[in-house]
Amino acid sequence: MAVRGRIADAAAPDDARTRIVPVRQVEGGVWRATGTSGTAYLAVFLQARALALLPAGTGRGAVVELLPLPR
């Protein structure tokens, strides 16, 4: 069963490609990117609780698939 969540920001949406973005859950149950829109560095994974799969054109408020990270 897929885990899905609403994205509070898309960390600079990209209309050309699918992206995998590290995210953490914030107030209200939505998910926010833990890093910048560029390449994810290892440090941003320390704050992340999941990876969000953002299809091309995904924008703020979209419901996307989440891949939970082990704690």
Tab-separated table of C-alpha atoms in Angstrom:
chain	number	residue	atom	x	y	z
A	1	MET	CA	0.000	0.000	0.000
A	2	ALA	CA	1.395	3.387	-1.012
A	3	VAL	CA	1.830	6.135	1.563
A	4	ARG	CA	0.667	9.507	0.303
A	5	GLY	CA	0.937	13.028	1.684
A	6	ARG	CA	0.228	16.648	0.799
A	7	ILE	CA	3.275	18.754	-0.065
A	8	ALA	CA	3.413	22.238	1.499
A	9	ASP	CA	6.022	23.321	-1.023
A	10	ALA	CA	7.413	21.683	-4.112
A	11	ALA	CA	10.944	23.032	-3.578
A	12	ALA	CA	10.960	24.771	-6.974
A	13	PRO	CA	8.665	22.723	-9.203
A	14	ASP	CA	10.174	21.293	-12.362
A	15	ASP	CA	7.988	20.868	-15.426
A	16	ALA	CA	10.439	18.600	-17.236
A	17	ARG	CA	11.260	15.726	-14.875
A	18	THR	CA	10.245	13.648	-11.881
A	19	ARG	CA	12.209	14.421	-8.719
A	20	ILE	CA	12.843	12.675	-5.407
A	21	VAL	CA	12.924	15.189	-2.551
A	22	PRO	CA	13.676	14.570	1.155
A	23	VAL	CA	10.748	15.847	3.272
A	24	ARG	CA	9.650	16.154	6.902
A	25	GLN	CA	6.151	16.457	8.328
A	26	VAL	CA	5.227	19.862	9.755
A	27	GLU	CA	2.265	21.366	11.608
A	28	GLY	CA	-1.041	20.536	10.006
A	29	GLY	CA	0.167	17.158	8.758
A	30	VAL	CA	1.628	18.458	5.507
A	31	TRP	CA	5.135	17.673	4.260
A	32	ARG	CA	7.874	20.232	3.518
A	33	ALA	CA	11.171	19.774	1.690
A	34	THR	CA	14.157	19.654	4.055
A	35	GLY	CA	16.653	21.159	1.623
A	36	THR	CA	16.935	23.521	-1.302
A	37	SER	CA	15.750	22.804	-4.812
A	38	GLY	CA	19.219	21.663	-5.884
A	39	THR	CA	21.011	18.402	-5.293
A	40	ALA	CA	20.235	16.894	-1.895
A	41	TYR	CA	23.282	16.693	0.343
A	42	LEU	CA	23.592	14.078	3.064
A	43	ALA	CA	22.918	16.665	5.781
A	44	VAL	CA	19.317	17.236	4.597
A	45	PHE	CA	18.568	13.530	5.089
A	46	LEU	CA	19.181	13.910	8.839
A	47	GLN	CA	16.016	16.031	9.110
A	48	ALA	CA	14.003	14.067	6.534
A	49	ARG	CA	11.377	11.492	7.547
A	50	ALA	CA	10.497	10.435	3.998
A	51	LEU	CA	11.320	10.878	0.331
A	52	ALA	CA	8.588	12.476	-1.776
A	53	LEU	CA	8.198	11.418	-5.413
A	54	LEU	CA	7.335	14.615	-7.292
A	55	PRO	CA	6.165	13.996	-10.865
A	56	ALA	CA	6.898	16.665	-13.493
A	57	GLY	CA	4.798	19.777	-12.879
A	58	THR	CA	4.016	18.966	-9.241
A	59	GLY	CA	3.137	22.134	-7.362
A	60	ARG	CA	2.358	23.280	-3.849
A	61	GLY	CA	-0.518	21.405	-2.231
A	62	ALA	CA	-0.232	18.329	-4.451
A	63	VAL	CA	-0.761	14.867	-2.950
A	64	VAL	CA	2.251	12.692	-3.788
A	65	GLU	CA	3.675	9.300	-2.942
A	66	LEU	CA	6.004	9.154	0.087
A	67	LEU	CA	8.737	6.632	0.793
A	68	PRO	CA	9.227	6.598	4.601
A	69	LEU	CA	12.859	6.563	5.777
A	70	PRO	CA	14.004	4.287	8.605
A	71	ARG	CA	14.605	6.030	11.923
